[in-house]
Each structure stands twice: as C-alpha cells, then as structure tokens.
Tab-separated table of C-alpha atoms in Angstrom:
chain	number	residue	atom	x	y	z
A	351	GLY	CA	0.000	0.000	0.000
A	352	GLU	CA	1.045	3.580	-0.637
A	353	THR	CA	1.002	4.593	3.033
A	354	ASN	CA	1.883	1.303	4.748
A	355	LEU	CA	5.421	2.482	5.545
A	356	LYS	CA	4.635	6.115	6.312
A	357	HIS	CA	6.002	7.099	9.757
A	358	LYS	CA	7.012	3.488	10.385
A	359	ILE	CA	10.289	1.726	11.193
A	360	LEU	CA	11.461	-0.692	8.506
A	361	ALA	CA	13.714	-3.142	10.390
A	362	ILE	CA	15.866	-5.380	8.194
A	363	VAL	CA	17.740	-8.208	9.891
A	364	GLU	CA	21.098	-8.551	8.127
A	365	GLU	CA	21.930	-5.946	5.492
A	366	GLU	CA	22.690	-8.743	3.018
A	367	GLY	CA	18.956	-9.455	2.795
A	368	ALA	CA	18.367	-5.933	1.449
A	369	GLU	CA	21.176	-6.067	-1.107
A	370	LYS	CA	18.860	-6.212	-4.138
A	371	ALA	CA	16.628	-3.505	-2.668
A	372	SER	CA	19.434	-1.096	-1.679
A	373	TYR	CA	18.689	1.272	-4.591
A	374	ALA	CA	15.035	1.566	-3.583
A	375	LEU	CA	15.942	2.039	0.084
A	376	LYS	CA	18.397	4.831	-0.762
A	377	LEU	CA	15.755	6.660	-2.781
A	378	LEU	CA	13.170	6.188	-0.045
A	379	GLN	CA	15.540	7.732	2.498
A	380	SER	CA	16.724	10.626	0.356
A	381	GLU	CA	13.458	11.601	-1.340
A	382	GLY	CA	11.002	10.622	1.389
A	383	GLU	CA	8.964	8.684	-1.188
A	384	LEU	CA	9.482	6.035	-3.809
A	385	THR	CA	7.981	5.668	-7.286
A	386	ILE	CA	8.875	2.638	-9.395
A	387	ALA	CA	7.613	1.674	-12.855
A	388	SER	CA	7.333	-2.045	-13.475
A	389	THR	CA	6.145	-4.120	-16.431
A	390	GLY	CA	3.265	-6.474	-15.683
A	391	LYS	CA	0.471	-8.331	-17.440
A	392	ASP	CA	-2.972	-6.751	-17.639
A	393	SER	CA	-5.424	-9.187	-16.035
A	394	THR	CA	-8.149	-8.247	-18.526
A	395	THR	CA	-6.382	-8.152	-21.899
A	396	GLY	CA	-3.372	-10.297	-21.085
A	397	ARG	CA	-1.086	-7.688	-22.656
A	398	MET	CA	2.097	-6.431	-21.021
A	399	GLU	CA	1.798	-2.891	-19.699
A	400	THR	CA	3.727	-0.492	-17.477
A	401	GLN	CA	2.393	-0.201	-13.950
A	402	GLU	CA	3.507	2.481	-11.518
A	403	TYR	CA	3.933	1.800	-7.805
A	404	HIS	CA	4.180	4.628	-5.285
A	405	VAL	CA	5.223	4.390	-1.617
A	406	GLU	CA	5.067	7.373	0.719
A	407	GLY	CA	7.527	8.170	3.501
A	408	PRO	CA	9.082	9.277	5.664
A	409	VAL	CA	10.325	5.941	6.955
A	410	MET	CA	13.082	5.075	9.407
A	411	ILE	CA	15.301	2.245	8.140
A	412	PHE	CA	17.132	0.051	10.654
A	413	LEU	CA	19.654	-2.513	9.404
A	414	THR	CA	22.035	-4.899	11.149
A	415	THR	CA	25.090	-6.544	9.645
A	416	THR	CA	28.323	-8.315	10.526
A	417	ALA	CA	29.971	-7.212	7.264
A	418	ILE	CA	32.759	-4.630	7.361
A	419	ASP	CA	32.279	-3.479	3.765
A	420	ILE	CA	28.844	-1.906	3.393
A	421	ASP	CA	27.339	-0.054	0.448
A	422	GLU	CA	28.963	3.366	0.832
A	423	GLU	CA	25.984	5.252	-0.587
A	424	LEU	CA	23.619	3.507	1.799
A	425	MET	CA	25.914	3.880	4.796
A	426	ASN	CA	26.402	7.636	4.461
A	427	ARG	CA	22.637	8.063	4.753
A	428	CYS	CA	22.671	6.304	8.138
A	429	LEU	CA	24.023	6.668	11.636
A	430	VAL	CA	26.501	3.866	12.264
A	431	LEU	CA	26.331	2.213	15.698
A	432	THR	CA	28.638	-0.612	16.703
A	433	VAL	CA	28.765	-3.406	19.258
A	434	ASP	CA	31.530	-3.589	21.853
A	435	GLU	CA	33.175	-6.981	21.253
A	436	GLY	CA	35.767	-6.614	24.008
A	437	GLN	CA	36.360	-9.110	26.801
A	438	LYS	CA	35.192	-6.665	29.493
A	439	GLN	CA	31.873	-6.232	27.717
A	440	THR	CA	31.516	-10.017	27.427
A	441	LYS	CA	31.988	-10.323	31.204
A	442	ARG	CA	29.354	-7.634	31.797
A	443	ILE	CA	26.928	-9.568	29.551
A	444	PHE	CA	27.611	-12.739	31.536
A	445	GLU	CA	26.866	-10.898	34.783
A	446	GLN	CA	23.585	-9.576	33.436
A	447	GLN	CA	22.561	-13.002	32.113
A	448	ARG	CA	23.160	-14.480	35.573
A	449	ASP	CA	21.392	-11.628	37.353
A	450	LYS	CA	18.284	-12.158	35.202
A	451	ARG	CA	17.822	-15.568	36.843
A	452	THR	CA	17.678	-14.123	40.369
A	453	GLU	CA	14.794	-12.644	42.344
A	454	GLU	CA	16.330	-9.186	41.914
A	455	GLY	CA	16.499	-9.848	38.173
A	456	LEU	CA	12.756	-10.489	38.030
A	457	ILE	CA	12.097	-7.181	39.818
A	458	VAL	CA	14.395	-5.335	37.403
A	459	LYS	CA	12.618	-6.914	34.407
A	460	LYS	CA	9.181	-5.792	35.603
A	461	ARG	CA	10.430	-2.280	36.321
A	462	ARG	CA	12.153	-2.126	32.943
A	463	ASP	CA	8.927	-3.028	31.157
A	464	ALA	CA	7.208	-0.162	33.000
A	465	VAL	CA	9.974	2.257	31.989
A	466	LEU	CA	9.659	1.213	28.338
A	467	ARG	CA	5.890	1.724	28.386
A	468	ARG	CA	6.326	5.151	29.936
A	469	GLN	CA	8.980	6.068	27.371
A	470	ALA	CA	6.668	5.043	24.506
A	471	ASN	CA	3.836	7.111	25.992
A	472	VAL	CA	6.138	10.117	26.410
A	473	GLN	CA	7.013	9.961	22.712
A	474	ARG	CA	3.315	9.901	21.804
A	475	LEU	CA	2.925	13.244	23.581
A	476	LEU	CA	5.376	14.964	21.238
A	477	LYS	CA	3.697	17.262	18.722
A	478	PRO	CA	4.869	18.478	15.312
A	479	VAL	CA	6.460	21.894	15.807
A	480	HIS	CA	9.081	23.935	13.958
A	481	VAL	CA	12.550	24.182	15.516
A	482	VAL	CA	14.611	27.380	15.165
A	483	ASN	CA	18.352	27.317	15.890
A	484	ASN	CA	19.649	30.877	16.177
A	485	TYR	CA	23.146	29.551	16.958
A	486	ALA	CA	23.359	27.632	13.661
A	487	ARG	CA	25.615	30.142	11.859
A	488	GLU	CA	28.217	29.840	14.609
A	489	LEU	CA	28.458	26.031	14.482
A	490	THR	CA	31.444	24.289	12.881
A	491	PHE	CA	32.097	20.876	11.292
A	492	VAL	CA	34.946	19.158	9.445
A	493	SER	CA	34.918	19.745	5.686
A	494	HIS	CA	37.897	17.751	4.342
A	495	ARG	CA	35.705	14.924	2.968
A	496	THR	CA	32.782	15.215	0.567
A	497	ARG	CA	30.607	12.845	2.593
A	498	SER	CA	30.766	15.295	5.521
A	499	ARG	CA	28.060	17.276	3.688
A	500	ARG	CA	25.515	14.652	4.687
A	501	ASP	CA	27.044	14.146	8.136
A	502	HIS	CA	26.841	17.884	8.797
A	503	GLU	CA	23.101	17.699	8.090
A	504	LYS	CA	22.883	14.739	10.503
A	505	TYR	CA	24.583	16.848	13.182
A	506	LEU	CA	22.123	19.719	12.711
A	507	THR	CA	19.211	17.256	12.719
A	508	LEU	CA	20.523	15.754	15.961
A	509	ILE	CA	20.336	19.205	17.572
A	510	ASP	CA	16.808	19.694	16.195
A	511	THR	CA	15.779	16.297	17.589
A	512	ILE	CA	17.072	17.114	21.067
A	513	THR	CA	15.208	20.422	21.003
A	514	LEU	CA	12.022	18.702	19.795
A	515	ALA	CA	12.274	16.120	22.578
A	516	HIS	CA	12.389	19.002	25.108
A	517	GLN	CA	9.459	20.885	23.573
A	518	TYR	CA	7.532	20.980	26.861
A	519	GLN	CA	10.558	22.620	28.533
A	520	ARG	CA	10.806	25.279	25.816
A	521	GLU	CA	8.708	28.385	25.305
A	522	GLN	CA	6.571	28.121	22.180
A	523	VAL	CA	6.829	31.253	20.066
A	524	THR	CA	4.089	32.324	17.665
A	525	LYS	CA	4.893	34.608	14.752
A	526	ASP	CA	2.965	35.930	11.745
A	527	ILE	CA	4.857	35.261	8.489
A	528	ASP	CA	3.211	36.702	5.373
A	529	GLY	CA	-0.241	36.330	6.866
A	530	GLU	CA	0.358	32.790	8.161
A	531	THR	CA	0.647	32.090	11.879
A	532	VAL	CA	3.663	29.867	12.603
A	533	SER	CA	4.607	28.326	15.954
A	534	TYR	CA	8.135	27.247	16.816
A	535	ILE	CA	10.531	26.529	19.679
A	536	ARG	CA	14.135	27.689	19.967
A	537	THR	CA	17.269	25.597	20.389
A	538	THR	CA	19.280	26.304	23.543
A	539	ILE	CA	23.023	26.050	24.118
A	540	GLU	CA	22.285	23.084	26.397
A	541	ASP	CA	20.756	21.275	23.395
A	542	ILE	CA	23.931	21.887	21.389
A	543	GLU	CA	26.067	20.777	24.331
A	544	LEU	CA	24.253	17.432	24.490
A	545	ALA	CA	24.517	16.991	20.704
A	546	ASN	CA	28.260	17.726	20.900
A	547	GLN	CA	28.642	14.907	23.441
A	548	LEU	CA	26.869	12.390	21.182
A	549	ALA	CA	28.040	13.473	17.712
A	550	PRO	CA	31.792	12.669	17.883
A	551	GLU	CA	31.113	9.039	18.826
A	552	VAL	CA	28.369	8.483	16.243
A	553	LEU	CA	29.284	10.768	13.335
A	554	GLY	CA	33.019	10.516	13.962
A	555	ARG	CA	32.868	6.776	13.377
A	556	SER	CA	31.059	7.235	10.074
A	557	LEU	CA	33.732	9.708	8.908
A	558	ASP	CA	36.552	7.360	9.878
A	559	GLU	CA	38.110	5.652	6.847
A	560	LEU	CA	38.309	2.410	8.830
A	561	PRO	CA	35.255	0.329	9.788
A	562	PRO	CA	34.605	0.540	13.566
A	563	GLN	CA	35.749	-2.993	14.438
A	564	THR	CA	38.840	-2.617	12.241
A	565	ARG	CA	39.647	0.584	14.115
A	566	THR	CA	39.193	-1.307	17.395
A	567	LEU	CA	41.716	-3.956	16.310
A	568	LEU	CA	44.167	-1.255	15.207
A	569	ASN	CA	43.857	0.398	18.626
A	570	GLN	CA	44.641	-2.925	20.290
A	571	ILE	CA	47.617	-3.540	17.992
A	572	ILE	CA	48.978	-0.082	18.791
A	573	GLN	CA	48.624	-0.697	22.529
A	574	LEU	CA	50.243	-4.132	22.305
A	575	VAL	CA	53.148	-2.817	20.207
A	576	LYS	CA	53.723	0.042	22.666
A	577	GLU	CA	54.123	-2.538	25.432
A	578	GLN	CA	56.992	-4.229	23.575
A	579	GLU	CA	60.637	-3.265	23.897
A	580	GLY	CA	62.413	-1.512	21.061
A	581	GLU	CA	61.123	0.457	18.080
A	582	ALA	CA	57.618	-0.223	16.817
A	583	GLU	CA	58.808	-0.576	13.216
A	584	ASP	CA	61.160	-3.395	14.230
A	585	PHE	CA	58.471	-5.442	15.986
A	586	PHE	CA	56.787	-8.163	13.924
A	587	PHE	CA	53.671	-10.056	14.994
A	588	SER	CA	51.537	-12.884	13.638
A	589	ARG	CA	47.776	-13.350	13.434
A	590	ARG	CA	48.057	-16.158	15.968
A	591	TRP	CA	49.784	-13.774	18.385
A	592	LEU	CA	46.935	-11.289	17.878
A	593	ARG	CA	44.330	-13.991	18.550
A	594	GLU	CA	46.035	-14.929	21.795
A	595	LYS	CA	46.406	-11.328	22.954
A	596	THR	CA	42.977	-10.019	21.929
A	597	GLY	CA	40.779	-13.104	22.308
A	598	TRP	CA	39.333	-12.486	18.839
A	599	SER	CA	38.380	-15.374	16.560
A	600	GLU	CA	40.489	-16.471	13.594
A	601	PHE	CA	37.872	-15.094	11.203
A	602	GLN	CA	37.786	-11.667	12.901
A	603	VAL	CA	41.563	-11.304	13.005
A	604	ARG	CA	41.984	-12.460	9.396
A	605	VAL	CA	39.306	-10.131	7.988
A	606	HIS	CA	40.375	-7.021	9.883
A	607	THR	CA	44.137	-7.479	9.403
A	608	GLN	CA	43.437	-7.753	5.669
A	609	LYS	CA	41.572	-4.433	5.833
A	610	LEU	CA	44.426	-2.808	7.785
A	611	GLU	CA	46.898	-4.128	5.226
A	612	ASP	CA	44.815	-2.799	2.325
A	613	MET	CA	44.641	0.632	3.992
A	614	GLU	CA	48.420	0.522	4.685
A	615	TYR	CA	48.209	0.660	8.477
A	616	ILE	CA	50.177	-2.580	8.739
A	617	GLU	CA	52.565	-4.304	6.351
A	618	ARG	CA	52.824	-8.022	5.669
A	619	SER	CA	56.242	-9.667	5.701
A	620	TYR	CA	56.553	-13.177	4.280
A	621	GLY	CA	58.926	-15.562	5.999
A	622	ARG	CA	61.018	-18.229	4.427
A	623	GLN	CA	59.404	-21.141	2.611
A	624	GLY	CA	57.134	-23.029	4.961
A	625	GLN	CA	57.084	-20.244	7.565
A	626	ALA	CA	54.023	-18.178	8.468
A	627	CYS	CA	53.833	-14.561	7.418
A	628	SER	CA	54.089	-11.756	9.963
A	629	TYR	CA	53.093	-8.093	10.143
A	630	ARG	CA	54.527	-4.835	11.383
A	631	LEU	CA	52.883	-1.540	12.249
A	632	LEU	CA	53.295	1.259	9.678
A	633	VAL	CA	51.822	4.126	11.738
A	634	ASP	CA	53.478	5.858	14.663
A	635	PRO	CA	51.813	4.487	17.814
A	636	GLU	CA	52.523	7.754	19.622
A	637	THR	CA	50.829	10.043	17.113
A	638	GLU	CA	48.086	7.887	15.578
A	639	SER	CA	44.773	9.323	16.757
A	640	HIS	CA	42.588	6.524	18.054
A	641	GLU	CA	41.138	7.564	21.394
A	642	SER	CA	38.549	10.033	20.123
A	643	TYR	CA	36.928	11.134	16.905
A	644	SER	CA	37.325	14.804	16.112
A	645	ILE	CA	34.697	16.289	13.802
A	646	GLY	CA	35.635	19.922	14.363
A	647	LEU	CA	32.752	21.007	16.586
A	648	ILE	CA	32.704	24.489	18.095
A	649	ASP	CA	34.029	25.070	21.611
A	650	LEU	CA	30.939	25.596	23.778
A	651	MET	CA	32.843	28.067	25.970
A	652	LYS	CA	33.282	30.380	22.961
A	653	LEU	CA	29.627	30.006	22.036
A	654	ARG	CA	28.497	30.843	25.581
A	655	SER	CA	30.814	33.834	25.883
A	656	LYS	CA	29.531	35.290	22.608
A	657	PHE	CA	25.807	34.954	23.396
A	658	GLU	CA	25.743	35.042	27.171
A	659	GLY	CA	28.592	37.451	27.824
C-alpha cells in the first residue's frame, strides 16, 4: 500500500537481505517517497503494460550486519552504531545473564517493562512543531571529505531532535509570516552541548576511513606494540599472536588485518618457505589518533561567551 510504511520503522535483519533492494531504500531515504515503474500483465487483456507503484515516507530504516564493507551510498545516509566486542563487555553480559535468573532480576525486568511503556507514551505526547536554531551560523564541522556534507546535516538534525524532545521545557513562540501564523521553539546552548557529546562518537565513526571494528583492532595492535621493547617498526607479529592477545576469533583477526593491510596501516612480511607470514605496524603508535573522533565542533565556551557574555 502507498502509506503502509509512512512514519514506520522498517527493520531489516542482516543488510545482506536488502542487497537487491538497496537502490530503492536509498531513494526512499533521500526523497522521502518512492515511485517505481514495473512491467506487468494486464489481467483483462493479457497484454504487457507499465504499472507504476508509489510508496510514501518518511520511513526510518534500521539494518544490522556483521559485514565490514557496506554499500557506501547507503551507509552515508545512516548513523553507524557498533557493538563492543571486548572481553570486558563479554563479562558484563555474563553478569547480566546471571542476574536475570535471580529474584532481583525479576524485579528489574518488571520495572524495565514499566519504563519502556512510559517512554513510549512520552514519545506519543510529542507534537509536530518547527525548531529554530539561532546559533546555527556559529556552528562548525569538518569539511575535508565530501561525505561530511551529509554528516553535517545529521549533526544539525541531531540538535533539532534534542530540542524537539524538550518541547515541553521550551517556550513556544508564535509569529505571523506573510499572513500565516507559525509556531516554533528555539534551540538552547544546552541542546547543542548534548549533541556535541553524542556526535563525535556516532558521526566521527562514520567519517573514519576504517570500519569501527577494524579501528578497534588497530587500537589494540597499537597498545600491544607500545608494550613491547624496542622500536615499533622493528616489531613483527603474527595473526596467531593477535588472537592470543585479543581473544578475537580467527575469522575476525583475518578479515580485519586484511583491511588494515589494504589501507596501509600494517605491512605483511613473508617468511622463508614453509614459515608463516608476519606483520609490522606502519603508523606511529605515539601520534596515531585513536582515542577520540574529532569532527571539528565548536568550543561551547566560545559560544556561551559570545551569546551570554
């Protein structure tokens, strides 16, 4: 139906299942609607004829995948969230799984269900209203990559979303524009401050040239190499050594070391005949930025001093 997806969430388990539909999904996201012409047989005459199908948006698309190479055009329309695959996180999951079996776990489950219901009801109270950001001209964002054009729009939309979610804590302003009465709420510096806390982790990852899990492995390699004696460029390591040190599976280590090699973060060195190959780090472990993701956001202190004195 034309409106079946309007204001709905389209959840697709495994991005691979949407591979043949990626073009349609990209159009649906970008244009907010989708029109496709398809050839079909007329049930009355039996002749082939062109039939037009129209689907209205907007629609939120949610995909999951274990792949590290995703359709670039589809990915830059999305926010990329990743799963922590570290050992500490695994231990925390184990603790929670055990706690769920206890009496306290049952109480937590019932209270969580109540929180989720309340959260859903809170969202139903939100009303459509225009958002005005009078600080927008002062905001900054990295511009060294073309794809940052879309990510900059995501950043501004994130601020709008935070403001919209706080609409009952904001004064609603009514203004007459060319004979039409328009209501809107204004963005505050606190809204921008919250967006600036979230954006580097989410948008910074999407601007990183390495996939998130590949970046995680690189960070671990850098840390492990720094713990060794001597110069980093003279230290060679194997995939088996990485598996033992990181606890990652053979498949994970193989796939992500290949990506690091392709992107020239590590270099492969073949041993003599019958010997396994080894790798060495090509980036300086002291200068390689890996702790945070800088996307060039404005210093909030400067913004406050300019508007609040």
